Short mmCIF file of C-alpha atoms in Angstrom, two decimals:
data_model
loop_
_atom_site.label_atom_id
_atom_site.label_comp_id
_atom_site.label_asym_id
_atom_site.label_seq_id
_atom_site.Cartn_x
_atom_site.Cartn_y
_atom_site.Cartn_z
CA MET A 152 144.25 63.85 112.62
CA GLY A 153 140.56 65.15 112.89
CA ALA A 154 138.72 66.53 110.19
CA THR A 155 138.64 70.34 109.96
CA LYS A 156 135.44 72.39 109.71
CA ILE A 157 135.64 75.61 107.93
CA LEU A 158 132.67 77.88 108.72
CA HIS A 159 131.76 80.57 106.48
CA LYS A 160 130.13 84.05 107.61
CA LYS A 161 126.81 84.00 106.04
CA GLU A 162 126.37 86.98 103.26
CA THR A 163 123.45 89.24 103.59
CA LEU A 164 122.18 89.86 100.15
CA VAL A 165 120.60 93.47 100.86
CA PRO A 166 121.37 96.18 98.44
CA LYS A 167 123.05 99.35 99.31
CA LEU A 168 120.42 101.51 97.86
CA ARG A 169 117.02 100.02 97.92
CA PHE A 170 114.82 103.12 96.64
CA LYS A 171 116.13 106.37 94.98
CA GLY A 172 116.05 109.17 97.56
CA PHE A 173 116.57 106.85 100.46
CA GLU A 174 120.27 107.24 100.67
CA ASN A 175 122.21 107.11 103.95
CA ASN A 176 118.86 105.83 105.68
CA GLN A 177 117.33 109.07 105.12
CA VAL A 178 113.70 108.55 105.40
CA ILE A 179 111.18 111.46 104.94
CA THR A 180 108.06 110.87 106.61
CA LYS A 181 104.59 112.83 105.86
CA SER A 182 101.20 112.41 107.38
CA ILE A 183 98.67 111.52 104.55
CA SER A 184 96.97 114.94 105.02
CA ASP A 185 100.07 116.46 103.86
CA LEU A 186 99.86 114.77 100.54
CA LEU A 187 96.29 115.53 100.05
CA ASN A 188 94.93 118.39 97.68
CA ASP A 189 92.89 120.96 98.76
CA ASP A 190 89.79 119.84 96.67
CA LYS A 191 90.20 116.02 97.12
CA LYS A 192 89.78 114.07 100.49
CA ILE A 193 90.44 110.50 101.89
CA THR A 194 87.49 108.40 100.79
CA TYR A 195 86.59 104.71 100.03
CA GLY A 196 85.27 103.07 97.07
CA ILE A 197 82.42 100.47 96.43
CA VAL A 198 82.10 98.01 99.05
CA GLN A 199 79.11 96.05 97.38
CA PRO A 200 79.78 95.87 93.80
CA GLY A 201 76.82 93.52 92.55
CA GLU A 202 77.02 91.47 89.51
CA TYR A 203 79.57 92.09 86.86
CA ASP A 204 78.39 94.67 84.10
CA PRO A 205 80.55 94.16 80.74
CA ASN A 206 79.25 97.45 79.75
CA GLY A 207 79.80 99.29 83.06
CA VAL A 208 82.41 101.22 84.78
CA ILE A 209 85.89 99.90 85.74
CA MET A 210 85.99 99.24 89.77
CA ILE A 211 89.81 99.11 90.81
CA ARG A 212 90.16 96.08 93.57
CA SER A 213 93.19 95.57 95.50
CA GLN A 214 93.84 92.21 93.37
CA ASP A 215 94.13 94.73 90.41
CA TYR A 216 97.17 96.30 91.88
CA SER A 217 98.71 94.70 95.05
CA THR A 218 101.20 92.96 93.10
CA GLY A 219 101.32 95.22 90.22
CA TRP A 220 98.77 96.51 87.94
CA ASN A 221 96.49 94.20 86.05
CA ASP A 222 95.56 94.40 82.46
CA VAL A 223 92.63 96.80 82.47
CA ARG A 224 90.74 94.33 80.46
CA THR A 225 90.71 91.85 83.33
CA MET A 226 89.31 94.36 86.01
CA TYR A 227 85.88 94.10 87.35
CA LYS A 228 83.13 96.52 85.78
CA VAL A 229 80.08 97.64 87.97
CA SER A 230 76.82 99.01 86.58
CA LYS A 231 76.63 102.84 86.02
CA ALA A 232 73.93 102.90 88.91
CA ILE A 233 76.26 101.59 91.48
CA ASP A 234 79.13 103.51 90.20
CA LYS A 235 77.19 107.15 90.58
CA PRO A 236 77.16 107.45 94.30
CA TYR A 237 80.68 107.02 94.15
CA GLN A 238 81.96 109.54 91.88
CA ARG A 239 83.79 111.35 94.70
CA SER A 240 86.12 108.40 94.76
CA ARG A 241 87.24 108.31 91.17
CA VAL A 242 90.83 108.06 91.11
CA ILE A 243 92.93 110.23 88.83
CA LYS A 244 96.65 110.57 88.05
CA ASP A 245 98.85 110.76 90.95
CA ASP A 246 96.29 109.50 93.41
CA ILE A 247 97.62 106.93 96.04
CA ILE A 248 95.41 103.99 96.54
CA ILE A 249 95.60 101.99 99.93
CA THR A 250 94.04 98.65 100.65
CA VAL A 251 92.96 98.54 104.12
CA VAL A 252 91.99 95.12 105.65
CA GLY A 253 90.65 95.11 109.23
CA GLY A 254 92.58 97.78 110.81
CA ASN A 255 96.05 97.24 108.76
CA VAL A 256 97.12 98.63 105.47
CA GLU A 257 97.80 95.65 103.13
CA SER A 258 99.10 97.25 100.13
CA SER A 259 99.33 100.50 98.37
CA GLN A 260 100.11 101.94 94.83
CA TRP A 261 100.40 105.19 93.47
CA PHE A 262 97.84 105.74 90.36
CA GLN A 263 99.50 107.02 86.99
CA ASN A 264 96.67 105.81 84.38
CA ILE A 265 94.97 103.00 83.16
#
């Protein structure tokens, strides 16, 4: 007699519920403009931070949140002079921070508090 091969169906290890509120594949979509407060607009932050200033203002970089929030003590600080023109882009609780690289969204994070 020849050898018998037993083939098993490969299991897919995907949870039935990935995120609260996504039961039964019901996804609610909204445009970004629906998420904005009347007093705050979509904006970008500092593009050219200059040299690190230990007495400066924290500048959140994508590497500070793209895999979970980094310790605030390790975040980059810019001089107050560089920060001043970007006061419109200061993050506050419940802001959504999005990293755009080229024309694609690379990562995002909901800002609670540092």
